[in-house]
Amino acid sequence: MAACRCGAVRAGTGSAGAGRAGGPQWLDRRLWRVLGDLGFFALRVPEADGGVGLGLPEAVLVFEEAGRVLLPGPLIATHLAAGAVPGAATGETVVAAVDGGLVEWLAQADVVLGDATAAVPLRSLDPLTPLHRVPVRVADPVASLLTAAEQLGTATRVCELAAQHARVRQQFGRPIGTFQAVAHLCAGILVRAETARAAVYAAAVTADPADIAAARILADEAAVRGARDCLQVHGGMGFTWESEVHLHLKRAWVRTQRAGGVTESEELLATALTPGAA
Amino acid sequence: MDLSYTPEEEDFRARLRDWLAKTLPDLPPKPSPGDWPGRRAYDLGWQRRLHDAGYADVHWDGTPGVRLIFLEETEKAGAPYVGANFVGLLHAGPTIAAEGTDEQRARWLPPILRGEEVWCQGFSEPEAGSDLAALRTRAWRDGHDYVVSGSKIWTSHAEVADWCELLVRTDPEAPRHRGITWLALPMDTPGITVRPLRTLAGSAEFAEVFLDEVRVPVRNRVGEENDGWRVTMVTLSFERGTAFAGEVVACRRVLAELAVEARENGRWDDPALRRRLGRLNAEFRALWRLTQWNVSAAEASGGVPGAGGSVFKLRYSQARQELYDAAAEVLGPDCLDLDRPWTLDRLSSLSYTIAAGTSQIQHSIIAERVLGLPKGR
Ligand SMILES: Cc1cc2nc3c(=O)[nH]c(=O)nc-3n(C[C@H](O)[C@H](O)[C@H](O)COP(=O)(O)OP(=O)(O)OC[C@H]3O[C@@H](n4cnc5c(N)ncnc54)[C@H](O)[C@@H]3O)c2cc1C
């Protein structure tokens, strides 16, 4: 898996980059090709068609890692297009897609799936994800599961960051991790991440829509609340542009807006409680 | 994560399902919540049936798959809960299996499985709750016996128990965690007084236990003298790691019943309530997956669950309280009616974030043992 790109991307966007409409104007095509060479996009394309021939469980592990290292780009859209859109599998073609009322990376993509004619750019809160609004919502359970996997990666990463910081940052003459108020924040991050992990991995194996919805709810929560608590543990440092923490929170927020988010998943799971009843 | 069951395990499921369908209809009526002798007889009777049909030892000897299937199927069928057998089957028994001698295993395990003997847990004391290592109940050697004096508190099922897993201080001079010993105490020994305590749910499910120069044979000691803290950690890891696993299925059943009730009484039309139930569905599905994971992980690491059990205990106890709060919303004013089953369950659920280690203590365990944060004071 590619190393963390956030250092490079942070330097590339800076405060000026964040101010421009739609976030970064470029996508690291070299990185995209590297991902293509690694089989990131062709992971689930059958071997007979030149792909890697693996399944959803493997894809979930890979996307978890992508989330953990804050990999930017329309990763899920391109992955889902591999095998159908020429060049997507190898990373030569960047594919964006309409999803949940938004398109990520619309202007930078070579191919856009779905109806994006009425797309309006917005000033993206995530400096690493340019966004357009669209009037349509499209839901794909696999995209929702891979989103959950990315959120799980974020939850795992912010847990590491919080615990690391709590172990070394000293106040009142001792590491802040010795204060229960801080230790318990960190433990809470872990509990949400590990519960989400159980749900996400299980959904990867069953591919059942209710399992995916459950995974998505728990992973969204684990990522967003985890990133917020991680920021709190970092104190003033956490509030700066220099710290990596805000990038995780912002990306986690972007992902919550993708189709299959909290409201839809809760409704799906409510309906699943009384199967048969209309 | 392997969620698949082997064909043998699926055969087991089919057999168990059949057996449950045949057996459950002719169980005696359930005793009332406050009738402790009645409940003891009922719970032991159920254990005996399981034993006679060959299902008693699944918790100990079954594959992880068999254990999970047992929990799923018994709960789904509405079979009786372990009840009075909780301590014996789910943590005293497993501790003896892991730490006892062959002789001790032969003495204590079969009666638990056959539904003949009930165990209770004498860990907490008035001055030692969360800080369990502060326990003061003293034991000193006199020939082949330990002589025990002190008192225990919050001892669930003490009134109806035959045995107690008892923690005593055998060396008051040693550092706190060193001088502790784990004993099996017969509850009919002279010098024991049990005084029931009334819970906020109105029942007397736990008690104070006073010990006045009670003689316990040295052969009842599990583990070495003064090495009881290590044995205690084994007991607690069973208590937190796997003992509550079956209740997740019970929660899922309650949740489905709540949805049906909400459809019937019109509350389902409220999207906020519907979504709340949907979220709880996500929660308990995830907790069941976590259970599957923990049971398999415990198996892989030699049978004793790890500190990850605290992750489960913490999340489960909170989720179950939220479940009954949602039930209250579904019931409306009826949630104040003690004749509605969920009302009593809601009251009982208030103990879940306290018993078996409070949520605050679980957070600390996770911070220190899982995340490796420095120890607080
Ligand atoms: C229904 C029920 C059944 C029980 N059954 C049994 C049984 O069968 N056998 C048995 O031995 N025990 C049993 N217990 C006892 C149970 O294990 C204890 O109640 C529990 O460990 C808490 O101890 P305590 O009640 O002394 O509370 P305390 O330890 O006094 O705690 C009071 C509050 O302070 C908090 N607190 C304490 N120390 C810390 C700390 N270091 N950091 C942060 N917060 C802290 C606690 O979280 C809690 O909120 C039972 C309890 C209940 C409610």
PDB file of N, CA, C and O in Angstrom, chain B residues 13-38:
ATOM      1  N   ARG B  13     -26.791 -27.702  14.907  1.00  0.00           N
ATOM      2  CA  ARG B  13     -27.864 -26.707  14.960  1.00  0.00           C
ATOM      3  C   ARG B  13     -29.225 -27.356  14.698  1.00  0.00           C
ATOM      4  O   ARG B  13     -30.192 -27.121  15.416  1.00  0.00           O
ATOM      5  N   ALA B  14     -29.250 -28.194  13.686  1.00  0.00           N
ATOM      6  CA  ALA B  14     -30.519 -28.821  13.308  1.00  0.00           C
ATOM      7  C   ALA B  14     -31.038 -29.716  14.437  1.00  0.00           C
ATOM      8  O   ALA B  14     -32.222 -29.688  14.792  1.00  0.00           O
ATOM      9  N   ARG B  15     -30.112 -30.488  15.036  1.00  0.00           N
ATOM     10  CA  ARG B  15     -30.516 -31.380  16.131  1.00  0.00           C
ATOM     11  C   ARG B  15     -31.023 -30.585  17.319  1.00  0.00           C
ATOM     12  O   ARG B  15     -32.048 -30.888  17.923  1.00  0.00           O
ATOM     13  N   LEU B  16     -30.273 -29.512  17.659  1.00  0.00           N
ATOM     14  CA  LEU B  16     -30.631 -28.700  18.809  1.00  0.00           C
ATOM     15  C   LEU B  16     -31.994 -28.045  18.591  1.00  0.00           C
ATOM     16  O   LEU B  16     -32.856 -28.009  19.484  1.00  0.00           O
ATOM     17  N   ARG B  17     -32.207 -27.549  17.387  1.00  0.00           N
ATOM     18  CA  ARG B  17     -33.471 -26.879  17.076  1.00  0.00           C
ATOM     19  C   ARG B  17     -34.655 -27.827  17.264  1.00  0.00           C
ATOM     20  O   ARG B  17     -35.656 -27.483  17.882  1.00  0.00           O
ATOM     21  N   ASP B  18     -34.459 -29.039  16.771  1.00  0.00           N
ATOM     22  CA  ASP B  18     -35.480 -30.094  16.925  1.00  0.00           C
ATOM     23  C   ASP B  18     -35.773 -30.358  18.385  1.00  0.00           C
ATOM     24  O   ASP B  18     -36.922 -30.445  18.806  1.00  0.00           O
ATOM     25  N   TRP B  19     -34.681 -30.545  19.100  1.00  0.00           N
ATOM     26  CA  TRP B  19     -34.804 -30.886  20.518  1.00  0.00           C
ATOM     27  C   TRP B  19     -35.520 -29.757  21.287  1.00  0.00           C
ATOM     28  O   TRP B  19     -36.397 -30.010  22.107  1.00  0.00           O
ATOM     29  N   LEU B  20     -35.158 -28.512  20.956  1.00  0.00           N
ATOM     30  CA  LEU B  20     -35.787 -27.376  21.639  1.00  0.00           C
ATOM     31  C   LEU B  20     -37.285 -27.340  21.342  1.00  0.00           C
ATOM     32  O   LEU B  20     -38.111 -27.128  22.237  1.00  0.00           O
ATOM     33  N   ALA B  21     -37.608 -27.580  20.078  1.00  0.00           N
ATOM     34  CA  ALA B  21     -39.022 -27.527  19.700  1.00  0.00           C
ATOM     35  C   ALA B  21     -39.819 -28.583  20.456  1.00  0.00           C
ATOM     36  O   ALA B  21     -40.966 -28.371  20.829  1.00  0.00           O
ATOM     37  N   LYS B  22     -39.176 -29.742  20.702  1.00  0.00           N
ATOM     38  CA  LYS B  22     -39.878 -30.819  21.412  1.00  0.00           C
ATOM     39  C   LYS B  22     -39.925 -30.566  22.914  1.00  0.00           C
ATOM     40  O   LYS B  22     -40.898 -30.905  23.578  1.00  0.00           O
ATOM     41  N   THR B  23     -38.844 -29.990  23.439  1.00  0.00           N
ATOM     42  CA  THR B  23     -38.688 -29.918  24.886  1.00  0.00           C
ATOM     43  C   THR B  23     -39.380 -28.710  25.518  1.00  0.00           C
ATOM     44  O   THR B  23     -39.953 -28.810  26.599  1.00  0.00           O
ATOM     45  N   LEU B  24     -39.281 -27.560  24.845  1.00  0.00           N
ATOM     46  CA  LEU B  24     -39.765 -26.333  25.490  1.00  0.00           C
ATOM     47  C   LEU B  24     -41.250 -26.371  25.876  1.00  0.00           C
ATOM     48  O   LEU B  24     -41.608 -25.886  26.948  1.00  0.00           O
ATOM     49  N   PRO B  25     -42.109 -26.961  25.044  1.00  0.00           N
ATOM     50  CA  PRO B  25     -43.525 -26.924  25.417  1.00  0.00           C
ATOM     51  C   PRO B  25     -43.836 -27.617  26.738  1.00  0.00           C
ATOM     52  O   PRO B  25     -44.787 -27.233  27.414  1.00  0.00           O
ATOM     53  N   ASP B  26     -43.064 -28.656  27.142  1.00  0.00           N
ATOM     54  CA  ASP B  26     -43.444 -29.252  28.430  1.00  0.00           C
ATOM     55  C   ASP B  26     -42.546 -28.877  29.606  1.00  0.00           C
ATOM     56  O   ASP B  26     -42.392 -29.645  30.555  1.00  0.00           O
ATOM     57  N   LEU B  27     -41.997 -27.683  29.553  1.00  0.00           N
ATOM     58  CA  LEU B  27     -41.300 -27.169  30.736  1.00  0.00           C
ATOM     59  C   LEU B  27     -42.338 -26.731  31.767  1.00  0.00           C
ATOM     60  O   LEU B  27     -43.439 -26.318  31.401  1.00  0.00           O
ATOM     61  N   PRO B  28     -41.989 -26.807  33.053  1.00  0.00           N
ATOM     62  CA  PRO B  28     -42.913 -26.309  34.076  1.00  0.00           C
ATOM     63  C   PRO B  28     -43.064 -24.790  33.938  1.00  0.00           C
ATOM     64  O   PRO B  28     -42.218 -24.144  33.319  1.00  0.00           O
ATOM     65  N   PRO B  29     -44.135 -24.211  34.502  1.00  0.00           N
ATOM     66  CA  PRO B  29     -44.311 -22.760  34.406  1.00  0.00           C
ATOM     67  C   PRO B  29     -43.174 -22.033  35.121  1.00  0.00           C
ATOM     68  O   PRO B  29     -42.626 -22.527  36.102  1.00  0.00           O
ATOM     69  N   LYS B  30     -42.835 -20.851  34.587  1.00  0.00           N
ATOM     70  CA  LYS B  30     -41.737 -20.083  35.182  1.00  0.00           C
ATOM     71  C   LYS B  30     -42.156 -19.553  36.555  1.00  0.00           C
ATOM     72  O   LYS B  30     -43.266 -19.072  36.716  1.00  0.00           O
ATOM     73  N   PRO B  31     -41.262 -19.641  37.547  1.00  0.00           N
ATOM     74  CA  PRO B  31     -41.581 -19.085  38.872  1.00  0.00           C
ATOM     75  C   PRO B  31     -41.587 -17.554  38.806  1.00  0.00           C
ATOM     76  O   PRO B  31     -41.025 -16.979  37.889  1.00  0.00           O
ATOM     77  N   SER B  32     -42.203 -16.925  39.777  1.00  0.00           N
ATOM     78  CA  SER B  32     -42.253 -15.466  39.784  1.00  0.00           C
ATOM     79  C   SER B  32     -40.854 -14.922  40.090  1.00  0.00           C
ATOM     80  O   SER B  32     -40.039 -15.603  40.709  1.00  0.00           O
ATOM     81  N   PRO B  33     -40.571 -13.685  39.650  1.00  0.00           N
ATOM     82  CA  PRO B  33     -39.223 -13.129  39.787  1.00  0.00           C
ATOM     83  C   PRO B  33     -38.684 -13.159  41.222  1.00  0.00           C
ATOM     84  O   PRO B  33     -37.503 -13.347  41.441  1.00  0.00           O
ATOM     85  N   GLY B  34     -39.554 -13.002  42.226  1.00  0.00           N
ATOM     86  CA  GLY B  34     -39.057 -12.929  43.603  1.00  0.00           C
ATOM     87  C   GLY B  34     -38.898 -14.285  44.289  1.00  0.00           C
ATOM     88  O   GLY B  34     -38.345 -14.371  45.375  1.00  0.00           O
ATOM     89  N   ASP B  35     -39.346 -15.352  43.637  1.00  0.00           N
ATOM     90  CA  ASP B  35     -39.346 -16.676  44.268  1.00  0.00           C
ATOM     91  C   ASP B  35     -37.993 -17.351  44.029  1.00  0.00           C
ATOM     92  O   ASP B  35     -37.819 -18.103  43.078  1.00  0.00           O
ATOM     93  N   TRP B  36     -37.037 -17.109  44.922  1.00  0.00           N
ATOM     94  CA  TRP B  36     -35.679 -17.597  44.673  1.00  0.00           C
ATOM     95  C   TRP B  36     -35.539 -19.099  44.735  1.00  0.00           C
ATOM     96  O   TRP B  36     -34.925 -19.681  43.836  1.00  0.00           O
ATOM     97  N   PRO B  37     -36.085 -19.765  45.747  1.00  0.00           N
ATOM     98  CA  PRO B  37     -35.989 -21.234  45.727  1.00  0.00           C
ATOM     99  C   PRO B  37     -36.647 -21.809  44.472  1.00  0.00           C
ATOM    100  O   PRO B  37     -36.118 -22.730  43.836  1.00  0.00           O
ATOM    101  N   GLY B  38     -37.782 -21.216  44.082  1.00  0.00           N
ATOM    102  CA  GLY B  38     -38.466 -21.675  42.878  1.00  0.00           C
ATOM    103  C   GLY B  38     -37.602 -21.479  41.647  1.00  0.00           C
ATOM    104  O   GLY B  38     -37.527 -22.345  40.777  1.00  0.00           O
TER     105      GLY B  38
END
